[in-house]
Coordinates of C-alpha atoms in Angstrom, one line a residue:
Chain A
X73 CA -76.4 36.0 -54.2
X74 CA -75.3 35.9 -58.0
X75 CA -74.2 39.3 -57.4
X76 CA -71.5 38.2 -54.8
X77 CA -70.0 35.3 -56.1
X78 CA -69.1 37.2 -59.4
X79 CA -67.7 39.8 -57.1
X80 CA -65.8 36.9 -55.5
X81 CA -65.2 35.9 -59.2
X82 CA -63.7 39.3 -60.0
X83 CA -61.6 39.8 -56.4
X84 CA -60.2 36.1 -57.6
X85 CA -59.4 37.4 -60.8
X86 CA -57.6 40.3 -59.5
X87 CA -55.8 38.2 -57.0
X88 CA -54.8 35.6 -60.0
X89 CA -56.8 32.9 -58.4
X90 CA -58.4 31.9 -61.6
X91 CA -57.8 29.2 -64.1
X92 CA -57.5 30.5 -67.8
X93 CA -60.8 29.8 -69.0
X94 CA -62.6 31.1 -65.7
X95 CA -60.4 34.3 -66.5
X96 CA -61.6 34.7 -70.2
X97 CA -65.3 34.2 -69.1
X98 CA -65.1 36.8 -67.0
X99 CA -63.2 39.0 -68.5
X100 CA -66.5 38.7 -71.2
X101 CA -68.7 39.1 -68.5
X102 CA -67.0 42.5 -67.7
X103 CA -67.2 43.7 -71.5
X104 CA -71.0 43.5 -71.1
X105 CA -71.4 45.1 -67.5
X106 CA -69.8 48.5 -66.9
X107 CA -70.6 48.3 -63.4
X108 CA -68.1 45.2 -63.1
X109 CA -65.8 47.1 -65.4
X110 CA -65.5 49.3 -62.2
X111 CA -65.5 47.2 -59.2
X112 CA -62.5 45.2 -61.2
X113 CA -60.8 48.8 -61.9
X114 CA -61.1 49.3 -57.8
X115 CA -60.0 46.3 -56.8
X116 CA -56.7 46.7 -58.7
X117 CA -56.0 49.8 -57.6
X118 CA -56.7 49.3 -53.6
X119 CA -54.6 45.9 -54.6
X120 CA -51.8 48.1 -56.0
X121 CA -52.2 50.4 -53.4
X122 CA -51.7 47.9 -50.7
X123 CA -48.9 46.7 -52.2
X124 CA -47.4 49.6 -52.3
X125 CA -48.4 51.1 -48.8
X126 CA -48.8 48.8 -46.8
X127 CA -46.4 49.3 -43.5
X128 CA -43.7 46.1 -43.5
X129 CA -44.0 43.6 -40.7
X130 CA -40.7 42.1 -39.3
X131 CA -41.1 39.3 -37.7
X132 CA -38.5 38.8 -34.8
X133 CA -37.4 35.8 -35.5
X134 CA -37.9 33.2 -38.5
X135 CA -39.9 30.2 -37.6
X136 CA -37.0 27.8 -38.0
X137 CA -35.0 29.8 -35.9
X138 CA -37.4 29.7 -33.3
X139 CA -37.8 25.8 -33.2
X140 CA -34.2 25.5 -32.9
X141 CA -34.2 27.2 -30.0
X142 CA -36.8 25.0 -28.6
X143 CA -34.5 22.5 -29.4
X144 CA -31.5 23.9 -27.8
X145 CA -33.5 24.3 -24.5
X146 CA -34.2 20.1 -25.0
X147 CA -30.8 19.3 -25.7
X148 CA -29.6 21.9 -22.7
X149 CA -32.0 20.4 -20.2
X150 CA -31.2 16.4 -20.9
X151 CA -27.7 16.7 -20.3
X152 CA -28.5 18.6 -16.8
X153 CA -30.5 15.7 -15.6
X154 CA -28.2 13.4 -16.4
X155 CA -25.5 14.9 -14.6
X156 CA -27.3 15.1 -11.2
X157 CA -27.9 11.4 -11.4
X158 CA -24.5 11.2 -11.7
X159 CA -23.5 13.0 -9.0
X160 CA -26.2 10.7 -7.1
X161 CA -24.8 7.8 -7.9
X162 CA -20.8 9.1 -6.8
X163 CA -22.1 10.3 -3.7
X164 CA -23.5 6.6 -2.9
X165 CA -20.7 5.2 -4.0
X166 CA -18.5 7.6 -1.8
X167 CA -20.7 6.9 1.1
X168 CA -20.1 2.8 0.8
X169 CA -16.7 2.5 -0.4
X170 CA -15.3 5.4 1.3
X171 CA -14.9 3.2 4.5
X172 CA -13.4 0.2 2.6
X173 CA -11.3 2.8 0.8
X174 CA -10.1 4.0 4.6
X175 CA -9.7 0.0 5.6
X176 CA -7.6 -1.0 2.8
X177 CA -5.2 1.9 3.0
X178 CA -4.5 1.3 6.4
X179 CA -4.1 -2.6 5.8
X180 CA -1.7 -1.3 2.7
X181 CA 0.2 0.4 5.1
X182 CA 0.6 -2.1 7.7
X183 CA 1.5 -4.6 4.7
X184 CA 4.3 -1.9 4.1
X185 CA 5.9 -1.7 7.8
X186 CA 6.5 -5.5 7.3
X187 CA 10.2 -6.6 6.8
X188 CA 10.3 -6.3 3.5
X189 CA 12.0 -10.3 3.5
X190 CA 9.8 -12.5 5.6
X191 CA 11.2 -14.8 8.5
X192 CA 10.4 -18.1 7.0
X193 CA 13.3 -19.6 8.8
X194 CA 14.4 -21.2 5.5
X195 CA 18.2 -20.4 4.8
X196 CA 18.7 -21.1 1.4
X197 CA 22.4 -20.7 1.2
X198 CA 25.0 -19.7 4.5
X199 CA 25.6 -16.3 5.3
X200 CA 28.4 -17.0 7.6
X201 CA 31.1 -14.0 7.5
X202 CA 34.3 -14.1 9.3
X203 CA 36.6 -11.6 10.1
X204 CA 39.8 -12.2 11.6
X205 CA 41.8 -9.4 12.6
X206 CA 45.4 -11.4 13.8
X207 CA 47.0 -13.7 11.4
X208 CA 49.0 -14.9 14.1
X209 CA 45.8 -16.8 15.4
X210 CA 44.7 -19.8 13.4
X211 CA 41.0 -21.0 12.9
X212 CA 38.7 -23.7 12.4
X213 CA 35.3 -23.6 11.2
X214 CA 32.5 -26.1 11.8
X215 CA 28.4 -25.6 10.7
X216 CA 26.1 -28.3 11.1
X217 CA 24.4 -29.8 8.3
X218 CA 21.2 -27.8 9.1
X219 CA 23.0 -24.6 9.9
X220 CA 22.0 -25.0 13.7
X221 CA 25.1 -24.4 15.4
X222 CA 28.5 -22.6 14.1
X223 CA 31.6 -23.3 15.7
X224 CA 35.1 -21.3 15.1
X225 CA 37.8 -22.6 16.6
X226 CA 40.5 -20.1 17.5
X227 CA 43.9 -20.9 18.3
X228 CA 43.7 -18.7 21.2
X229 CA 44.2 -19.2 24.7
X230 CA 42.2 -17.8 27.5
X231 CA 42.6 -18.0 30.6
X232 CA 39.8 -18.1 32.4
X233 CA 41.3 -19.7 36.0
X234 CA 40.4 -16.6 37.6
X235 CA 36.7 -17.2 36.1
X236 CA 37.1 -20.9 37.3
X237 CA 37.7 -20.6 40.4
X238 CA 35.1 -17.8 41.2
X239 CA 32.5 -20.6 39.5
X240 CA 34.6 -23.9 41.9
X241 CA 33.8 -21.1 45.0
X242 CA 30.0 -20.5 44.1
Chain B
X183 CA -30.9 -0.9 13.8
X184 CA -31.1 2.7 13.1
X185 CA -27.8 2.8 15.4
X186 CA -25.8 0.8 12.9
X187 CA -27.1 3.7 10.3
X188 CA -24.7 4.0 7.1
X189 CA -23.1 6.8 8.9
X190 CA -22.4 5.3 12.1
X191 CA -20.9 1.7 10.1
X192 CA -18.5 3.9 8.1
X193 CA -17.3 5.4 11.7
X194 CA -17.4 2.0 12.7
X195 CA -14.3 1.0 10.1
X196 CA -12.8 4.0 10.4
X197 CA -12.1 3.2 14.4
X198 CA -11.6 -0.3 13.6
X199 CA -8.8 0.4 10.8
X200 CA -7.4 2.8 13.4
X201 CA -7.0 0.6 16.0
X202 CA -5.4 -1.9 14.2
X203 CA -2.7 0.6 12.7
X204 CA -1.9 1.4 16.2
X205 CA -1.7 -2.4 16.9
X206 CA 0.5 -3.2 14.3
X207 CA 2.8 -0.2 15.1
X208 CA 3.3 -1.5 18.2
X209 CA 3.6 -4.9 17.3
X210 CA 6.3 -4.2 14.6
X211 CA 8.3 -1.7 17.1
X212 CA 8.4 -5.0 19.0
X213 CA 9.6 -6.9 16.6
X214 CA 12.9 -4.4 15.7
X215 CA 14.9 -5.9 18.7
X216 CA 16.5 -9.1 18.6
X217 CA 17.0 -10.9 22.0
X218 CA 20.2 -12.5 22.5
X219 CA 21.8 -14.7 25.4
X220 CA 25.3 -15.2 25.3
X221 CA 27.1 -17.6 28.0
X222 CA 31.1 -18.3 28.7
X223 CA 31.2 -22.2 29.2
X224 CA 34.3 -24.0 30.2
X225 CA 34.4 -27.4 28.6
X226 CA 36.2 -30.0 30.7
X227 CA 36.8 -33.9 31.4
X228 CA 36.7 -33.0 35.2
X229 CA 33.0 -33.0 36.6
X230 CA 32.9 -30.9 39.5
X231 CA 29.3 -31.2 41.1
X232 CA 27.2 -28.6 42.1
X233 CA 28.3 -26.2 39.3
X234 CA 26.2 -24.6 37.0
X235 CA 25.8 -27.0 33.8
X236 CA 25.2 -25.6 30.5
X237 CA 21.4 -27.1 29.2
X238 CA 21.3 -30.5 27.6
X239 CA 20.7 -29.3 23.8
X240 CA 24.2 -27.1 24.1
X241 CA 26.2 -29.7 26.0
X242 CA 25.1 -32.7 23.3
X243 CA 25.9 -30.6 20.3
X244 CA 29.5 -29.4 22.1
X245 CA 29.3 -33.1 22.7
X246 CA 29.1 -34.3 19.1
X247 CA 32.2 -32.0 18.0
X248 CA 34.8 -31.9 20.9
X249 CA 36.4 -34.5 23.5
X250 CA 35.2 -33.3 26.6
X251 CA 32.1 -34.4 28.3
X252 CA 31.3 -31.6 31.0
X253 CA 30.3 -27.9 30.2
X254 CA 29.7 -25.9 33.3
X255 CA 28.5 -21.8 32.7
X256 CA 30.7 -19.3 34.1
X257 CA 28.4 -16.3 33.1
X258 CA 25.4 -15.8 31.1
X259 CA 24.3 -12.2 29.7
X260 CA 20.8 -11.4 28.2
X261 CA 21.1 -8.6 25.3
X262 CA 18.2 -7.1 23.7
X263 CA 19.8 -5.2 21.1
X264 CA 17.1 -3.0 18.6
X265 CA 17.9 -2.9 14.8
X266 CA 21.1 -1.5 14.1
X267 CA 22.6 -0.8 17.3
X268 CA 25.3 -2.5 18.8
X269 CA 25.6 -4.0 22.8
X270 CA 28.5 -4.7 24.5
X271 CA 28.9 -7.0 27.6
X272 CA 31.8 -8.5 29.6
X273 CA 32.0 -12.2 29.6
X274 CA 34.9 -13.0 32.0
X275 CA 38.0 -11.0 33.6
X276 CA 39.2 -10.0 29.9
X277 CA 36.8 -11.4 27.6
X278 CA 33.5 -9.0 26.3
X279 CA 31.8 -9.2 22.9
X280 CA 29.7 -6.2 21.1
X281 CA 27.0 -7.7 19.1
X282 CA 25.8 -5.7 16.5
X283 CA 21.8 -5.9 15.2
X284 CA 22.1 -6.1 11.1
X285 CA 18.0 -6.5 11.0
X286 CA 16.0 -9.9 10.1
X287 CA 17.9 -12.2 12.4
X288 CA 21.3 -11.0 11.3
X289 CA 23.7 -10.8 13.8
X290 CA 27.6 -9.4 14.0
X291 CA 29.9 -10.5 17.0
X292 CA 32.8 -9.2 17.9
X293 CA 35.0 -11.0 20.7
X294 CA 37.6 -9.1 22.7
X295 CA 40.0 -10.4 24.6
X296 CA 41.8 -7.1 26.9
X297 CA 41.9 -4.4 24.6
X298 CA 42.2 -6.9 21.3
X299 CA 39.9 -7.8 19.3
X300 CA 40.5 -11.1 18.2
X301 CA 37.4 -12.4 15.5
X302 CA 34.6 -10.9 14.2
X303 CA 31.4 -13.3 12.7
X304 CA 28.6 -12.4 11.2
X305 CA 25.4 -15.0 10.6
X306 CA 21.8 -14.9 10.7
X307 CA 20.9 -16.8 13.7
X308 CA 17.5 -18.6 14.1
X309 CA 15.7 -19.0 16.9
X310 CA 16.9 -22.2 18.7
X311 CA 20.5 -22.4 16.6
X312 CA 23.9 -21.4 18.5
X313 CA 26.6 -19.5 16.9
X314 CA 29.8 -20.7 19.1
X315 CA 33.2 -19.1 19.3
X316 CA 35.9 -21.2 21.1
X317 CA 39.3 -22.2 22.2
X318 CA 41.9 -23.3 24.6
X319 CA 41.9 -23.0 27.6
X320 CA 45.0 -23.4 30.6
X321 CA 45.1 -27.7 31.5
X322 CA 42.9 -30.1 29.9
X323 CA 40.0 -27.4 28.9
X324 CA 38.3 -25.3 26.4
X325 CA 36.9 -21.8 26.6
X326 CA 33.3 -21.6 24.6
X327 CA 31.2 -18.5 24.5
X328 CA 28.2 -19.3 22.9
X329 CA 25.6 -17.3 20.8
X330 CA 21.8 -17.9 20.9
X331 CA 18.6 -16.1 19.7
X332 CA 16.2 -16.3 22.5
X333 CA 13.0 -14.7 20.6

């Protein structure tokens, strides 16, 4: 049992496991015991040996890199999720306001094939126009206070016996 | 309940808004004509009875402005003339008018008398008010043709 745990000792020592003081005690402990002498001579050598020899091992990827991968595969998913709710959420409101939509277009339309200048039947100033296409014939004009009824007056005489007689024979 | 479904409520509104566009087309290609009457009335001291009086709101307002006392119609034409077009009818022997639809109540009158055109006067006329075109007339009488918007 002694045996081993200088051997463990010694590998320790080889490996530069040891604190200084461990290191010089056994270094004396090898000065008195040739067969120590050797196991420390073969452990460096198989140590140097493997250090020299010894196939590299690539890993494919660092560790860093793969966690940040992981983390690109969160960030990728979220996003996803969130745009499917959205799309949830459109189609409901498609399906409810899609009607009103289609109700208020038609009542903008309607608004639309309105006169554009409502009949209120409020004249705020006259519109009268008068064209008179013989200066020969004179004229009078009359309009009612509340623009009911419009009178011109020509100077023109009509003869409308023919017309009166037709109404005296009726 | 499962009949008024989403589905079948949004076809519900659909037909509804339909319908009423339909409605209101046909309620504003109504309300592109302008009806008119226009009568020839012979104003007179004379009363000759049996004859054809003109209606009690013409005859008082004829009544306010001129002398005579009697107004008897000697023809009366009904016009339905759609915005923008023009209408022509005879009113006596020589006498016709084309009244011309300017839109939203606007009206243009045109009085002939033969091949002459004597006046031409424009107003918007309101339903109930008279647009009146006059004159002399052979003895003691006047001519009148007056102008009203029946709708």
């Amino acid at each position: 049992m002694k045996e081993n745990k200088i051997e463990l000792k010694i590998q320790a020592l080889v490996d530069a496991e040891l604190t200084e003081s461990e290191a010089e005690q056994m270094r004396e402990c090898m000065d008195n015991d040739v067969r120590l002498q050797i196991l420390y001579a073969q452990l460096i050598q198989t140590k140097d040996l493997i250090s020299k020899h010894e196939m590299p091992r690539i890993l494919p990827e660092s560790g860093d890199f793969y966690w940040t991968k992981i983390a690109q595969e969160i960030g990728g998913v979220e996003p996803a999720n969130q745009g499917s709710n959205n799309s949830l959420v459109i189609k409901w409101l498609f399906r409810r306001l899609a009607p009103l939509l289609g109700i208020a277009t038609i009542v903008l339309l309607i608004t639309l094939q309105q006169p554009s200048v409502p009949d209120l039947g409020i004249e705020f100033k006259s519109d009268h126009e008068l064209e008179l296409l013989d200066d020969d014939i004179e004229v009078m004009t009359f309009n009612s206070i509340d623009d009911s009824i419009s009178i011109v007056w020509l100077d023109y005489s009509m003869d409308l016996q023919k017309d009166y007689m037709e109404l005296w024979l009726d | 309940m499962e009949i008024l479904s989403k589905y079948s409520l949004g076809k519900f509104f659909v037909f509804v808004a339909i319908w009423l566009f339909v409605v209101s087309g046909v309620a504003s290609g109504k309300a592109d004509s302008i009806e008119i009457s226009a009568s020839l009335v012979v104003g007179t001291s004379k009363e000759k009875k049996g004859s054809k009086k003109v209606s009690d709101p013409i005859r008082k307002r004829l009544s306010k402005v001129f002398k005579w006392r009697n107004y008897y119609k000697l023809s009366v034409k009904q016009l339905s003339i759609p915005d923008d077009k023009t209408k022509t009818t005879k009113l006596s022997k020589k006498a016709f008018i084309k009244v011309n639809n300017r839109k939203n109540g606007k009206i243009s009158v045109s009085l002939f008398s033969g091949a002459k055109m004597l006046i031409q006067k424009s107003q918007t006329l309101r339903t109930g008010g008279y647009m009146v075109l006059a004159g002399d007339s052979k003895g003691d009488s006047a001519w009148f043709i007056v102008i009203s918007k029946t709708n």
